Amino acid sequence: MGSAALLQDGFGRPITYLRLSVTDRCNFRCVYCMPEKMQFLPRIKTLRKEELVQIGAAFVALGVSKVRLTGGEPLVDPNLPWVVKELADLPGLEQLALTTNGDRLGLYANELKAAGLDRINISLDSLNPKRFAELTRTGSLSRVLDGIGAAQQVGFERIKLNVVVLRGRNDDEVLDLVRFARRESLDISFIEEMPLGSISEHDRKLSFVSSDEIRAIVSQEFPLTPTTETTGGPARYHRMDDSPISVGFISPHSNNFCSSCNRVRVTAEGRLLLCLGNENSVDLRRVVRESPNDLETLKVKIREAILLKPERHYFDLNEAPQIVRFMNMTGG
Ligand code: SAM
Ligand code: SF4
């Protein structure tokens, strides 16, 4: 593809990575992600699956080479394998990935693999069943472990675990989770909690554990060597001498990755979010509803919108959350 066709923002950053939210709904209620009584969007406000696929196709036609399906929980939508199949065949798409809580992977891993899904990230914050139930409020550890097993069994490679670390809740499990990842040959990334949406279950200022602190815990038992591997985001990856897995630390509070940011998000409502830490967005649902099946109009609107991507973001745990949307609305 010629460079003139590539999607570039106003600061010359190529946009090659789209995180596409399939739904805002979820069968878990993780304490850091949403309140227990979460109000989900009425269905009329969310993208229909055909609209979601059109938007994905427009981005890929504009040079986006990696798409991650996320949510909410993508697997609460029984149409997910259809979405995967439609997107997987798009010319130019190099990687189609999924982020899931793993609860329904036991049911769907096989179908997703057959539909053309390349990679899976699975959230796993605890290996203790009681704690897992507390952190997710509705989740069952054994179902998620079965889901991980199913994804391994059908042949997904480089499966990655995502762990959000909260002080006093699961920070004492960091080493256990790394041991588990090593035993199962799974990559693992630790994520700093982000102030997205207002929650009352805990005080994010008190629960926050920095990537530096988590890295120090891991290094007590497993010496880590930083790599130059990057996905153009807030993750920094490390290797160990005696295991092939990668250990990542995701520090969204730092903004020193903004200069190479290559990604945008589309929410379940079809809002194009240009930056995780800013509210500015463009309504793509209106575009697909006003001009159905018109890929060219959608491409023009996306090109214009990308120019509004801000240069950088700021998160401040000492202030009330400036970002009122929850992570499940954002497309994590
Ligand atoms: N439901 C799927 C899952 O849990 O993997 C996909 C969506 S979830 C919003 C995507 C990721 O965001 C998960 O790894 C989750 O742990 C993380 N997450 C949710 N809320 C967060 C927050 N406030 N700060 C940091 N990470 C968060
Ligand atoms: Fe659901 Fe994922 Fe949010 Fe947990 S982190 S409540 S699984 S969307």
Short mmCIF file of C-alpha atoms and ligand atoms in Angstrom, two decimals, residues 24-30 32-34 71-73 100-101 123 136 327-328, ligand 2:
data_model
loop_
_atom_site.label_atom_id
_atom_site.label_comp_id
_atom_site.label_asym_id
_atom_site.label_seq_id
_atom_site.Cartn_x
_atom_site.Cartn_y
_atom_site.Cartn_z
CA ASP A 24 -20.49 -2.80 26.59
CA ARG A 25 -22.25 -5.69 28.35
CA CYS A 26 -20.50 -8.17 30.57
CA ASN A 27 -21.25 -11.23 32.67
CA PHE A 28 -18.63 -10.15 35.26
CA ARG A 29 -18.58 -6.96 37.34
CA CYS A 30 -14.87 -6.57 38.08
CA TYR A 32 -11.98 -1.88 39.15
CA CYS A 33 -13.97 -1.82 35.90
CA MET A 34 -17.58 -1.08 36.82
CA GLY A 71 -15.71 -4.89 25.25
CA GLY A 72 -17.44 -5.36 27.70
CA GLU A 73 -17.16 -9.05 27.29
CA THR A 100 -11.86 -11.80 26.95
CA ASN A 101 -12.56 -12.66 30.57
CA SER A 123 -7.91 -11.54 32.05
CA THR A 136 -15.05 -10.24 39.50
CA MET A 327 -13.48 0.73 30.93
CA ASN A 328 -16.21 -1.54 29.54
FE1 SF4 B 2 -16.25 -7.36 32.36
FE2 SF4 B 2 -13.77 -7.25 31.43
FE3 SF4 B 2 -14.82 -5.19 32.83
FE4 SF4 B 2 -14.27 -7.46 34.08
S1 SF4 B 2 -12.80 -6.12 33.07
S2 SF4 B 2 -16.18 -6.27 34.26
S3 SF4 B 2 -14.70 -8.95 32.55
S4 SF4 B 2 -15.47 -5.89 30.86
#
